CSV table of C-alpha atoms in Angstrom, one decimal:
chain,number,residue,atom,x,y,z
A,1,MET,CA,-2.6,6.2,-3.2
A,2,SER,CA,-1.5,4.3,-0.1
A,3,ALA,CA,0.2,7.5,1.3
A,4,TRP,CA,-3.0,9.4,0.7
A,5,ALA,CA,-5.1,6.7,2.3
A,6,LYS,CA,-2.8,6.8,5.3
A,7,ASP,CA,-3.0,10.6,5.5
A,8,GLN,CA,-6.8,10.5,5.2
A,9,GLY,CA,-7.2,7.8,7.8
A,10,THR,CA,-8.9,5.4,5.4
A,11,GLU,CA,-6.3,2.6,5.5
A,12,SER,CA,-7.9,-0.8,6.4
A,13,SER,CA,-11.4,0.7,6.3
A,14,LEU,CA,-14.4,0.4,4.1
A,15,ILE,CA,-13.1,3.2,1.9
A,16,THR,CA,-10.8,2.4,-1.0
A,17,LEU,CA,-8.9,5.1,-2.7
A,18,TYR,CA,-7.5,4.6,-6.2
A,19,GLY,CA,-6.1,6.6,-9.1
A,20,ASP,CA,-7.4,6.8,-12.6
A,21,PRO,CA,-4.3,8.1,-14.4
A,22,ARG,CA,-5.6,7.2,-17.9
A,23,SER,CA,-9.2,8.4,-17.1
A,24,GLU,CA,-10.6,5.0,-18.0
A,25,VAL,CA,-13.2,5.0,-15.1
A,26,THR,CA,-13.8,8.7,-15.6
A,27,LYS,CA,-14.7,8.2,-19.2
A,28,ALA,CA,-16.8,5.0,-18.5
A,29,LEU,CA,-18.8,6.9,-16.0
A,30,ASP,CA,-19.1,9.9,-18.4
A,31,LEU,CA,-17.6,12.2,-15.7
A,32,VAL,CA,-14.9,13.9,-17.7
A,33,LEU,CA,-14.5,17.6,-16.7
A,34,ASP,CA,-13.6,19.2,-20.1
A,35,HIS,CA,-15.5,22.5,-19.9
A,36,PRO,CA,-13.4,25.3,-21.3
A,37,GLY,CA,-13.6,27.4,-18.1
A,38,PRO,CA,-11.9,24.9,-15.7
A,39,MET,CA,-9.8,23.5,-18.6
A,40,GLY,CA,-8.3,27.0,-19.0
A,41,VAL,CA,-6.9,26.7,-15.4
A,42,LEU,CA,-6.4,22.9,-15.1
A,43,GLY,CA,-4.9,22.3,-18.5
A,44,ASN,CA,-5.9,18.6,-18.9
A,45,PRO,CA,-9.3,17.0,-18.7
A,46,ARG,CA,-10.0,15.9,-15.1
A,47,CYS,CA,-12.7,13.9,-13.3
A,48,LYS,CA,-15.8,15.8,-12.2
A,49,ARG,CA,-16.3,16.1,-8.4
A,50,PHE,CA,-18.5,13.2,-7.4
A,51,SER,CA,-19.3,10.5,-4.8
A,52,MET,CA,-20.6,7.1,-5.5
A,53,LEU,CA,-22.2,4.5,-3.3
A,54,VAL,CA,-21.6,1.0,-4.6
A,55,LYS,CA,-23.0,-2.2,-3.1
A,56,ASP,CA,-22.5,-5.7,-4.5
A,57,CYS,CA,-20.8,-4.2,-7.6
A,58,LYS,CA,-23.9,-2.1,-8.4
A,59,ILE,CA,-24.0,1.7,-8.3
A,60,LYS,CA,-26.7,2.7,-5.8
A,61,THR,CA,-26.1,6.4,-5.9
A,62,LEU,CA,-24.0,8.8,-8.0
A,63,ASN,CA,-23.8,12.4,-6.7
A,64,VAL,CA,-22.1,14.8,-9.2
A,65,ALA,CA,-21.4,18.3,-7.9
A,66,ALA,CA,-21.2,19.8,-11.4
A,67,ALA,CA,-24.0,21.9,-12.8
A,68,ALA,CA,-24.5,23.9,-16.1
A,69,ASP,CA,-23.5,27.1,-14.3
A,70,ASP,CA,-20.7,25.5,-12.2
A,71,PRO,CA,-18.9,22.8,-14.3
A,72,ALA,CA,-16.2,22.2,-11.7
A,73,GLY,CA,-18.7,21.8,-8.9
A,74,ASP,CA,-16.9,24.4,-6.8
A,75,ASP,CA,-20.1,26.2,-5.7
A,76,ARG,CA,-21.9,23.1,-4.5
A,77,PRO,CA,-19.3,20.6,-3.3
A,78,ASP,CA,-21.7,19.4,-0.6
A,79,ILE,CA,-23.5,17.3,-3.2
A,80,SER,CA,-20.5,15.0,-3.2
A,81,MET,CA,-19.4,15.2,0.4
A,82,VAL,CA,-19.8,13.0,3.5
A,83,ASP,CA,-23.1,14.3,4.7
A,84,LYS,CA,-24.8,13.5,1.4
A,85,MET,CA,-23.1,10.0,1.4
A,86,LEU,CA,-24.4,9.4,5.0
A,87,GLU,CA,-27.9,10.4,3.8
A,88,ASP,CA,-27.6,8.0,0.9
A,89,LEU,CA,-26.4,5.2,3.2
A,90,ASP,CA,-29.3,5.8,5.5
A,91,LYS,CA,-31.8,5.8,2.6
A,92,LEU,CA,-30.3,2.6,1.3
A,93,LYS,CA,-30.6,1.0,4.7
A,94,ARG,CA,-34.3,2.0,5.0
A,95,ASP,CA,-35.1,0.8,1.5
A,96,GLU,CA,-33.7,-2.6,2.2
A,97,LEU,CA,-35.7,-3.1,5.3
């Protein structure tokens, strides 16, 4: 993960990248991507596409790109991308004032 963090420019930043090789976090968050469509291509269960804003060890927002008609979240990835996270951060900041 350190090589990925370096490549993505997140080393020594607020963002921490980590792996979930046994899907422990994925399962705990109920974000297992096990729909037959994507599984036919991917083979093994994966984690759904998501972003999460955590503050003081509490989940403030959880944005999951998957939908009933798009289990992999490929058609609407923007739900879990940076612009949505910036919107969430701004809302959190306003709510705390």
